[in-house]
Amino acid sequence: MVYKLAIVDDEPLIQESIKQSIRWDELKCNVVLTASEVISVFQYLENNELDIILLDINMPEMDGLTFAEKIKDMGYDIKIIIISAYQDFTHVKNAFRLGVVDYIAKPIRNEEVISIVKKTVEVIDKEKEAEQLQVLREQERQMLDDYFKQSKQLVQNNLLTSFIKGNGGNNDLEKIIEVIPKKTKGFSAIVIKQLCKLEHTVINKKYLLDYFNKTNKHHNYRIRTTVIDDNVVLIVFFTKKLKEYSTREILKNICHSFLDYIKNWEYVYVYIGVSSYYSKIDQLSQSYMNALHVAENQFFTSKDKISFEDGSKNDRYYKFSIIHDLDSFYNVLEECSDSNSTDKVKKKLSQLFNEISKYCNNNVDLARSLITEVCITIVRFYVSKNDKMQDGFSVSNIIEDIDMIENMDKAENYVFDVLKRLTEKDNNDYSPIIQSAIVYIKQNYNKNISLDILSNHLCINPSYLSRLMKKETNKNFSEIVLDTRLSASKKLLRDPKLRLNEIAVLVGYKDYAYFYQVFKKSIGITPMDYRKNKKII
């Protein structure tokens, strides 16, 4: 997609310079308007659209801030990038409050314009993608509505949904008996719960329903399908009296066949909960709720994607004090810090996770919150010992990581990994060779350094240095250089007088666009956002 861009500056030479000296097609942009007055923009917007405006903050008749505020009030979704002199920095800060996405400092450099416009285009791309995914979600719902309206199973679906939700009365019970397969001996419910987030993909449930309806007929069972609260629900009616292990195998085969069907679907993750065998029709609601409970409980109980109801219940009144147990965990960290013993810490961590599992009673959000508190306790311990925070750690990053963890086992591994990364050796604990290597990197990170250059400086074989570095620091050469550059860039970003492209050069990156990508990938936010928010623990 090509985005429409306008250049608004009261100096025609600057307009033409920006327009002619940059290959806008490579940035997915087309300059559709150059103007010396903001009134020209309003006139253009009467019959046309704009996506991006490069705007000088000091314009005649109406300054850039007033223009930005007016554009916002009129409801236009336009990304405004202001052009400003150094002495206008106070105005720049006000501009951000009005929704301006970035600024370019005078004198204007093409590299900076290209970098900022490229970043802005990426933001628009993501917003468009989110809008399309939302449309897809609505289309999916509409498709399901149409599917059930056109399907012969409309009555069956409505009755099943109503009865499963517990809204059915005696009349519905009489009706639902009419759509239940003849000679039904019993049934089980299967709930397929989707894990993936909207920004990744959407399971098109019509295809799933079609799949199950095509595989519906079997001499031992029949499947009825519906969708409840965004979950695909199957009721498997058994038409022959079977032993418990036989029904369980049938249910397993149904679930595994489904997983085979979706195995190549990108970014689609599911939990499947299967209820016990029930024989009375008025137990439909109970079977559904138990299957749903099992599916939701998989975060705590299972590494597999399929879980069966086993009749066990968590103790709702399990005594657990998060404050007391975190303090106890903190004390263990202190006890083991000098001896560098990880076994005791890991054992205590496992106990803590076991207590969290019992206490949360299948509440995944509560579990994630408590796991985050455990991570913050580790961070608090590290800061108390070092008087500083290790680069690359922030509460926002920890929360984001934990939000994507699938189950308690992976969560425990993640927390232990955080502990290991934070309690790595100090420089003084390294061998003299590695100490010298780290000192050299810290003194020369802003230059074009390499492993060969470093090994020549230390008069040592590059392969041996690489192995030794990995063994002692658990990082390779490029990772240590990256960490050093990121640490330096964070300090420089606190100085508002330094431009972003200048900071990139000062920490060893000649190309700001590459610095931007590396910083965002490693820290989780852009350099500009870091400067504005100062997200430092």
PDB file of N, CA, C and O in Angstrom, residues 58-121:
ATOM      1  N   ASN A  58       6.822  26.340  12.878  1.00  0.00           N
ATOM      2  CA  ASN A  58       6.648  27.800  12.788  1.00  0.00           C
ATOM      3  C   ASN A  58       6.090  28.165  11.412  1.00  0.00           C
ATOM      4  O   ASN A  58       6.834  28.360  10.466  1.00  0.00           O
ATOM      5  N   MET A  59       4.762  28.222  11.333  1.00  0.00           N
ATOM      6  CA  MET A  59       4.092  28.545  10.079  1.00  0.00           C
ATOM      7  C   MET A  59       3.360  29.877  10.204  1.00  0.00           C
ATOM      8  O   MET A  59       2.883  30.232  11.288  1.00  0.00           O
ATOM      9  N   PRO A  60       3.259  30.640   9.109  1.00  0.00           N
ATOM     10  CA  PRO A  60       2.502  31.902   9.167  1.00  0.00           C
ATOM     11  C   PRO A  60       1.005  31.629   9.317  1.00  0.00           C
ATOM     12  O   PRO A  60       0.515  30.556   8.955  1.00  0.00           O
ATOM     13  N   GLU A  61       0.304  32.557   9.878  1.00  0.00           N
ATOM     14  CA  GLU A  61      -1.150  32.511  10.061  1.00  0.00           C
ATOM     15  C   GLU A  61      -1.566  31.510  11.135  1.00  0.00           C
ATOM     16  O   GLU A  61      -2.335  31.826  12.030  1.00  0.00           O
ATOM     17  N   MET A  62      -1.094  30.284  11.071  1.00  0.00           N
ATOM     18  CA  MET A  62      -1.444  29.277  12.067  1.00  0.00           C
ATOM     19  C   MET A  62      -0.205  28.429  12.337  1.00  0.00           C
ATOM     20  O   MET A  62       0.340  27.810  11.433  1.00  0.00           O
ATOM     21  N   ASP A  63       0.264  28.431  13.590  1.00  0.00           N
ATOM     22  CA  ASP A  63       1.470  27.662  13.895  1.00  0.00           C
ATOM     23  C   ASP A  63       1.174  26.162  13.868  1.00  0.00           C
ATOM     24  O   ASP A  63       0.015  25.732  13.883  1.00  0.00           O
ATOM     25  N   GLY A  64       2.239  25.367  13.861  1.00  0.00           N
ATOM     26  CA  GLY A  64       2.102  23.926  13.717  1.00  0.00           C
ATOM     27  C   GLY A  64       1.316  23.268  14.831  1.00  0.00           C
ATOM     28  O   GLY A  64       0.565  22.313  14.605  1.00  0.00           O
ATOM     29  N   LEU A  65       1.468  23.757  16.079  1.00  0.00           N
ATOM     30  CA  LEU A  65       0.750  23.160  17.204  1.00  0.00           C
ATOM     31  C   LEU A  65      -0.749  23.379  17.087  1.00  0.00           C
ATOM     32  O   LEU A  65      -1.548  22.470  17.339  1.00  0.00           O
ATOM     33  N   THR A  66      -1.132  24.589  16.711  1.00  0.00           N
ATOM     34  CA  THR A  66      -2.559  24.873  16.535  1.00  0.00           C
ATOM     35  C   THR A  66      -3.129  24.019  15.410  1.00  0.00           C
ATOM     36  O   THR A  66      -4.242  23.492  15.508  1.00  0.00           O
ATOM     37  N   PHE A  67      -2.343  23.871  14.343  1.00  0.00           N
ATOM     38  CA  PHE A  67      -2.777  23.032  13.219  1.00  0.00           C
ATOM     39  C   PHE A  67      -2.969  21.578  13.676  1.00  0.00           C
ATOM     40  O   PHE A  67      -3.986  20.946  13.357  1.00  0.00           O
ATOM     41  N   ALA A  68      -2.002  21.060  14.425  1.00  0.00           N
ATOM     42  CA  ALA A  68      -2.094  19.677  14.890  1.00  0.00           C
ATOM     43  C   ALA A  68      -3.320  19.472  15.773  1.00  0.00           C
ATOM     44  O   ALA A  68      -4.023  18.462  15.666  1.00  0.00           O
ATOM     45  N   GLU A  69      -3.591  20.446  16.654  1.00  0.00           N
ATOM     46  CA  GLU A  69      -4.753  20.353  17.536  1.00  0.00           C
ATOM     47  C   GLU A  69      -6.047  20.390  16.731  1.00  0.00           C
ATOM     48  O   GLU A  69      -6.994  19.641  17.008  1.00  0.00           O
ATOM     49  N   LYS A  70      -6.076  21.248  15.702  1.00  0.00           N
ATOM     50  CA  LYS A  70      -7.278  21.369  14.869  1.00  0.00           C
ATOM     51  C   LYS A  70      -7.522  20.079  14.075  1.00  0.00           C
ATOM     52  O   LYS A  70      -8.654  19.613  13.966  1.00  0.00           O
ATOM     53  N   ILE A  71      -6.448  19.481  13.553  1.00  0.00           N
ATOM     54  CA  ILE A  71      -6.567  18.222  12.813  1.00  0.00           C
ATOM     55  C   ILE A  71      -7.130  17.126  13.722  1.00  0.00           C
ATOM     56  O   ILE A  71      -7.997  16.328  13.329  1.00  0.00           O
ATOM     57  N   LYS A  72      -6.620  17.102  14.970  1.00  0.00           N
ATOM     58  CA  LYS A  72      -7.092  16.114  15.937  1.00  0.00           C
ATOM     59  C   LYS A  72      -8.565  16.334  16.268  1.00  0.00           C
ATOM     60  O   LYS A  72      -9.354  15.375  16.320  1.00  0.00           O
ATOM     61  N   ASP A  73      -8.960  17.592  16.490  1.00  0.00           N
ATOM     62  CA  ASP A  73     -10.352  17.909  16.832  1.00  0.00           C
ATOM     63  C   ASP A  73     -11.312  17.577  15.688  1.00  0.00           C
ATOM     64  O   ASP A  73     -12.476  17.223  15.924  1.00  0.00           O
ATOM     65  N   MET A  74     -10.831  17.689  14.458  1.00  0.00           N
ATOM     66  CA  MET A  74     -11.682  17.410  13.297  1.00  0.00           C
ATOM     67  C   MET A  74     -11.820  15.913  13.024  1.00  0.00           C
ATOM     68  O   MET A  74     -12.578  15.511  12.147  1.00  0.00           O
ATOM     69  N   GLY A  75     -11.082  15.107  13.783  1.00  0.00           N
ATOM     70  CA  GLY A  75     -11.241  13.662  13.671  1.00  0.00           C
ATOM     71  C   GLY A  75     -10.405  12.995  12.598  1.00  0.00           C
ATOM     72  O   GLY A  75     -10.607  11.807  12.297  1.00  0.00           O
ATOM     73  N   TYR A  76      -9.460  13.718  12.012  1.00  0.00           N
ATOM     74  CA  TYR A  76      -8.613  13.119  10.977  1.00  0.00           C
ATOM     75  C   TYR A  76      -7.572  12.191  11.623  1.00  0.00           C
ATOM     76  O   TYR A  76      -6.960  12.549  12.630  1.00  0.00           O
ATOM     77  N   ASP A  77      -7.394  11.038  11.046  1.00  0.00           N
ATOM     78  CA  ASP A  77      -6.365  10.101  11.516  1.00  0.00           C
ATOM     79  C   ASP A  77      -5.133  10.268  10.629  1.00  0.00           C
ATOM     80  O   ASP A  77      -4.867   9.465   9.736  1.00  0.00           O
ATOM     81  N   ILE A  78      -4.387  11.336  10.896  1.00  0.00           N
ATOM     82  CA  ILE A  78      -3.205  11.666  10.095  1.00  0.00           C
ATOM     83  C   ILE A  78      -1.998  11.706  11.019  1.00  0.00           C
ATOM     84  O   ILE A  78      -2.040  12.309  12.094  1.00  0.00           O
ATOM     85  N   LYS A  79      -0.912  11.072  10.580  1.00  0.00           N
ATOM     86  CA  LYS A  79       0.318  11.091  11.361  1.00  0.00           C
ATOM     87  C   LYS A  79       1.095  12.369  11.026  1.00  0.00           C
ATOM     88  O   LYS A  79       1.457  12.579   9.866  1.00  0.00           O
ATOM     89  N   ILE A  80       1.323  13.203  12.026  1.00  0.00           N
ATOM     90  CA  ILE A  80       2.010  14.477  11.819  1.00  0.00           C
ATOM     91  C   ILE A  80       3.424  14.380  12.382  1.00  0.00           C
ATOM     92  O   ILE A  80       3.632  13.996  13.528  1.00  0.00           O
ATOM     93  N   ILE A  81       4.399  14.721  11.547  1.00  0.00           N
ATOM     94  CA  ILE A  81       5.806  14.792  11.952  1.00  0.00           C
ATOM     95  C   ILE A  81       6.214  16.255  11.859  1.00  0.00           C
ATOM     96  O   ILE A  81       6.169  16.848  10.775  1.00  0.00           O
ATOM     97  N   ILE A  82       6.598  16.845  12.976  1.00  0.00           N
ATOM     98  CA  ILE A  82       6.915  18.270  12.953  1.00  0.00           C
ATOM     99  C   ILE A  82       8.397  18.490  12.681  1.00  0.00           C
ATOM    100  O   ILE A  82       9.249  17.674  13.022  1.00  0.00           O
ATOM    101  N   ILE A  83       8.689  19.619  12.038  1.00  0.00           N
ATOM    102  CA  ILE A  83      10.062  20.046  11.767  1.00  0.00           C
ATOM    103  C   ILE A  83      10.337  21.241  12.669  1.00  0.00           C
ATOM    104  O   ILE A  83       9.581  22.217  12.666  1.00  0.00           O
ATOM    105  N   SER A  84      11.407  21.131  13.471  1.00  0.00           N
ATOM    106  CA  SER A  84      11.607  22.153  14.500  1.00  0.00           C
ATOM    107  C   SER A  84      13.080  22.475  14.662  1.00  0.00           C
ATOM    108  O   SER A  84      13.951  21.637  14.453  1.00  0.00           O
ATOM    109  N   ALA A  85      13.362  23.720  15.099  1.00  0.00           N
ATOM    110  CA  ALA A  85      14.714  24.120  15.476  1.00  0.00           C
ATOM    111  C   ALA A  85      14.951  23.716  16.927  1.00  0.00           C
ATOM    112  O   ALA A  85      14.015  23.441  17.671  1.00  0.00           O
ATOM    113  N   TYR A  86      16.220  23.681  17.339  1.00  0.00           N
ATOM    114  CA  TYR A  86      16.533  23.260  18.703  1.00  0.00           C
ATOM    115  C   TYR A  86      15.799  24.089  19.756  1.00  0.00           C
ATOM    116  O   TYR A  86      15.316  23.577  20.755  1.00  0.00           O
ATOM    117  N   GLN A  87      15.721  25.408  19.532  1.00  0.00           N
ATOM    118  CA  GLN A  87      15.134  26.272  20.540  1.00  0.00           C
ATOM    119  C   GLN A  87      13.634  26.075  20.696  1.00  0.00           C
ATOM    120  O   GLN A  87      13.020  26.635  21.591  1.00  0.00           O
ATOM    121  N   ASP A  88      13.061  25.241  19.844  1.00  0.00           N
ATOM    122  CA  ASP A  88      11.619  25.002  19.920  1.00  0.00           C
ATOM    123  C   ASP A  88      11.280  23.732  20.707  1.00  0.00           C
ATOM    124  O   ASP A  88      10.173  23.224  20.618  1.00  0.00           O
ATOM    125  N   PHE A  89      12.233  23.201  21.502  1.00  0.00           N
ATOM    126  CA  PHE A  89      12.014  21.900  22.111  1.00  0.00           C
ATOM    127  C   PHE A  89      10.813  21.900  23.057  1.00  0.00           C
ATOM    128  O   PHE A  89      10.107  20.888  23.171  1.00  0.00           O
ATOM    129  N   THR A  90      10.553  23.011  23.737  1.00  0.00           N
ATOM    130  CA  THR A  90       9.367  23.081  24.603  1.00  0.00           C
ATOM    131  C   THR A  90       8.108  22.885  23.787  1.00  0.00           C
ATOM    132  O   THR A  90       7.187  22.173  24.197  1.00  0.00           O
ATOM    133  N   HIS A  91       8.078  23.503  22.602  1.00  0.00           N
ATOM    134  CA  HIS A  91       6.919  23.322  21.719  1.00  0.00           C
ATOM    135  C   HIS A  91       6.830  21.878  21.244  1.00  0.00           C
ATOM    136  O   HIS A  91       5.742  21.343  21.047  1.00  0.00           O
ATOM    137  N   VAL A  92       7.972  21.255  21.047  1.00  0.00           N
ATOM    138  CA  VAL A  92       7.983  19.856  20.596  1.00  0.00           C
ATOM    139  C   VAL A  92       7.285  18.970  21.621  1.00  0.00           C
ATOM    140  O   VAL A  92       6.480  18.109  21.282  1.00  0.00           O
ATOM    141  N   LYS A  93       7.607  19.184  22.908  1.00  0.00           N
ATOM    142  CA  LYS A  93       6.973  18.389  23.952  1.00  0.00           C
ATOM    143  C   LYS A  93       5.458  18.599  23.961  1.00  0.00           C
ATOM    144  O   LYS A  93       4.692  17.651  24.150  1.00  0.00           O
ATOM    145  N   ASN A  94       5.032  19.821  23.751  1.00  0.00           N
ATOM    146  CA  ASN A  94       3.589  20.090  23.679  1.00  0.00           C
ATOM    147  C   ASN A  94       2.964  19.387  22.475  1.00  0.00           C
ATOM    148  O   ASN A  94       1.825  18.930  22.532  1.00  0.00           O
ATOM    149  N   ALA A  95       3.736  19.311  21.393  1.00  0.00           N
ATOM    150  CA  ALA A  95       3.227  18.666  20.181  1.00  0.00           C
ATOM    151  C   ALA A  95       2.928  17.194  20.416  1.00  0.00           C
ATOM    152  O   ALA A  95       1.932  16.656  19.923  1.00  0.00           O
ATOM    153  N   PHE A  96       3.779  16.531  21.177  1.00  0.00           N
ATOM    154  CA  PHE A  96       3.555  15.109  21.457  1.00  0.00           C
ATOM    155  C   PHE A  96       2.242  14.901  22.209  1.00  0.00           C
ATOM    156  O   PHE A  96       1.561  13.902  22.030  1.00  0.00           O
ATOM    157  N   ARG A  97       1.893  15.840  23.057  1.00  0.00           N
ATOM    158  CA  ARG A  97       0.630  15.736  23.793  1.00  0.00           C
ATOM    159  C   ARG A  97      -0.575  15.850  22.860  1.00  0.00           C
ATOM    160  O   ARG A  97      -1.673  15.405  23.194  1.00  0.00           O
ATOM    161  N   LEU A  98      -0.355  16.449  21.696  1.00  0.00           N
ATOM    162  CA  LEU A  98      -1.432  16.614  20.722  1.00  0.00           C
ATOM    163  C   LEU A  98      -1.455  15.471  19.710  1.00  0.00           C
ATOM    164  O   LEU A  98      -2.228  15.518  18.753  1.00  0.00           O
ATOM    165  N   GLY A  99      -0.623  14.467  19.909  1.00  0.00           N
ATOM    166  CA  GLY A  99      -0.666  13.309  19.025  1.00  0.00           C
ATOM    167  C   GLY A  99       0.357  13.323  17.909  1.00  0.00           C
ATOM    168  O   GLY A  99       0.335  12.435  17.039  1.00  0.00           O
ATOM    169  N   VAL A 100       1.257  14.315  17.890  1.00  0.00           N
ATOM    170  CA  VAL A 100       2.329  14.318  16.895  1.00  0.00           C
ATOM    171  C   VAL A 100       3.205  13.097  17.134  1.00  0.00           C
ATOM    172  O   VAL A 100       3.566  12.785  18.274  1.00  0.00           O
ATOM    173  N   VAL A 101       3.568  12.371  16.070  1.00  0.00           N
ATOM    174  CA  VAL A 101       4.250  11.091  16.241  1.00  0.00           C
ATOM    175  C   VAL A 101       5.766  11.221  16.380  1.00  0.00           C
ATOM    176  O   VAL A 101       6.408  10.365  16.984  1.00  0.00           O
ATOM    177  N   ASP A 102       6.361  12.276  15.833  1.00  0.00           N
ATOM    178  CA  ASP A 102       7.817  12.413  15.923  1.00  0.00           C
ATOM    179  C   ASP A 102       8.209  13.815  15.473  1.00  0.00           C
ATOM    180  O   ASP A 102       7.361  14.591  15.020  1.00  0.00           O
ATOM    181  N   TYR A 103       9.497  14.141  15.617  1.00  0.00           N
ATOM    182  CA  TYR A 103       9.945  15.450  15.159  1.00  0.00           C
ATOM    183  C   TYR A 103      11.300  15.326  14.487  1.00  0.00           C
ATOM    184  O   TYR A 103      12.072  14.413  14.744  1.00  0.00           O
ATOM    185  N   ILE A 104      11.578  16.274  13.584  1.00  0.00           N
ATOM    186  CA  ILE A 104      12.846  16.349  12.866  1.00  0.00           C
ATOM    187  C   ILE A 104      13.464  17.705  13.195  1.00  0.00           C
ATOM    188  O   ILE A 104      12.829  18.748  13.020  1.00  0.00           O
ATOM    189  N   ALA A 105      14.693  17.663  13.695  1.00  0.00           N
ATOM    190  CA  ALA A 105      15.362  18.904  14.093  1.00  0.00           C
ATOM    191  C   ALA A 105      16.096  19.523  12.904  1.00  0.00           C
ATOM    192  O   ALA A 105      16.657  18.822  12.062  1.00  0.00           O
ATOM    193  N   LYS A 106      16.042  20.833  12.828  1.00  0.00           N
ATOM    194  CA  LYS A 106      16.800  21.558  11.804  1.00  0.00           C
ATOM    195  C   LYS A 106      18.238  21.722  12.254  1.00  0.00           C
ATOM    196  O   LYS A 106      18.485  21.878  13.457  1.00  0.00           O
ATOM    197  N   PRO A 107      19.222  21.705  11.366  1.00  0.00           N
ATOM    198  CA  PRO A 107      19.071  21.553   9.907  1.00  0.00           C
ATOM    199  C   PRO A 107      18.648  20.120   9.537  1.00  0.00           C
ATOM    200  O   PRO A 107      19.095  19.163  10.151  1.00  0.00           O
ATOM    201  N   ILE A 108      17.819  20.023   8.525  1.00  0.00           N
ATOM    202  CA  ILE A 108      17.213  18.751   8.140  1.00  0.00           C
ATOM    203  C   ILE A 108      18.230  17.859   7.436  1.00  0.00           C
ATOM    204  O   ILE A 108      18.942  18.303   6.532  1.00  0.00           O
ATOM    205  N   ARG A 109      18.285  16.599   7.867  1.00  0.00           N
ATOM    206  CA  ARG A 109      19.137  15.608   7.218  1.00  0.00           C
ATOM    207  C   ARG A 109      18.260  14.527   6.611  1.00  0.00           C
ATOM    208  O   ARG A 109      17.335  14.023   7.259  1.00  0.00           O
ATOM    209  N   ASN A 110      18.562  14.169   5.381  1.00  0.00           N
ATOM    210  CA  ASN A 110      17.738  13.173   4.694  1.00  0.00           C
ATOM    211  C   ASN A 110      17.676  11.848   5.440  1.00  0.00           C
ATOM    212  O   ASN A 110      16.639  11.189   5.477  1.00  0.00           O
ATOM    213  N   GLU A 111      18.815  11.450   6.050  1.00  0.00           N
ATOM    214  CA  GLU A 111      18.842  10.171   6.767  1.00  0.00           C
ATOM    215  C   GLU A 111      17.813  10.146   7.895  1.00  0.00           C
ATOM    216  O   GLU A 111      17.137   9.143   8.123  1.00  0.00           O
ATOM    217  N   GLU A 112      17.688  11.264   8.583  1.00  0.00           N
ATOM    218  CA  GLU A 112      16.741  11.335   9.686  1.00  0.00           C
ATOM    219  C   GLU A 112      15.303  11.348   9.173  1.00  0.00           C
ATOM    220  O   GLU A 112      14.420  10.699   9.747  1.00  0.00           O
ATOM    221  N   VAL A 113      15.067  12.079   8.093  1.00  0.00           N
ATOM    222  CA  VAL A 113      13.724  12.100   7.494  1.00  0.00           C
ATOM    223  C   VAL A 113      13.319  10.698   7.077  1.00  0.00           C
ATOM    224  O   VAL A 113      12.208  10.230   7.367  1.00  0.00           O
ATOM    225  N   ILE A 114      14.219  10.022   6.394  1.00  0.00           N
ATOM    226  CA  ILE A 114      13.925   8.657   5.912  1.00  0.00           C
ATOM    227  C   ILE A 114      13.631   7.736   7.083  1.00  0.00           C
ATOM    228  O   ILE A 114      12.660   6.958   7.058  1.00  0.00           O
ATOM    229  N   SER A 115      14.447   7.808   8.129  1.00  0.00           N
ATOM    230  CA  SER A 115      14.271   6.933   9.287  1.00  0.00           C
ATOM    231  C   SER A 115      12.932   7.165   9.969  1.00  0.00           C
ATOM    232  O   SER A 115      12.206   6.225  10.282  1.00  0.00           O
ATOM    233  N   ILE A 116      12.588   8.427  10.201  1.00  0.00           N
ATOM    234  CA  ILE A 116      11.356   8.753  10.927  1.00  0.00           C
ATOM    235  C   ILE A 116      10.128   8.419  10.093  1.00  0.00           C
ATOM    236  O   ILE A 116       9.137   7.884  10.605  1.00  0.00           O
ATOM    237  N   VAL A 117      10.170   8.720   8.790  1.00  0.00           N
ATOM    238  CA  VAL A 117       9.030   8.390   7.925  1.00  0.00           C
ATOM    239  C   VAL A 117       8.861   6.870   7.834  1.00  0.00           C
ATOM    240  O   VAL A 117       7.739   6.352   7.868  1.00  0.00           O
ATOM    241  N   LYS A 118       9.981   6.166   7.751  1.00  0.00           N
ATOM    242  CA  LYS A 118       9.922   4.702   7.693  1.00  0.00           C
ATOM    243  C   LYS A 118       9.263   4.143   8.953  1.00  0.00           C
ATOM    244  O   LYS A 118       8.416   3.244   8.887  1.00  0.00           O
ATOM    245  N   LYS A 119       9.642   4.679  10.102  1.00  0.00           N
ATOM    246  CA  LYS A 119       9.050   4.240  11.365  1.00  0.00           C
ATOM    247  C   LYS A 119       7.551   4.555  11.401  1.00  0.00           C
ATOM    248  O   LYS A 119       6.740   3.741  11.850  1.00  0.00           O
ATOM    249  N   THR A 120       7.191   5.732  10.908  1.00  0.00           N
ATOM    250  CA  THR A 120       5.783   6.127  10.895  1.00  0.00           C
ATOM    251  C   THR A 120       4.967   5.213   9.989  1.00  0.00           C
ATOM    252  O   THR A 120       3.838   4.827  10.327  1.00  0.00           O
ATOM    253  N   VAL A 121       5.533   4.859   8.840  1.00  0.00           N
ATOM    254  CA  VAL A 121       4.849   3.935   7.922  1.00  0.00           C
ATOM    255  C   VAL A 121       4.631   2.582   8.595  1.00  0.00           C
ATOM    256  O   VAL A 121       3.579   1.962   8.447  1.00  0.00           O
TER     257      VAL A 121
END
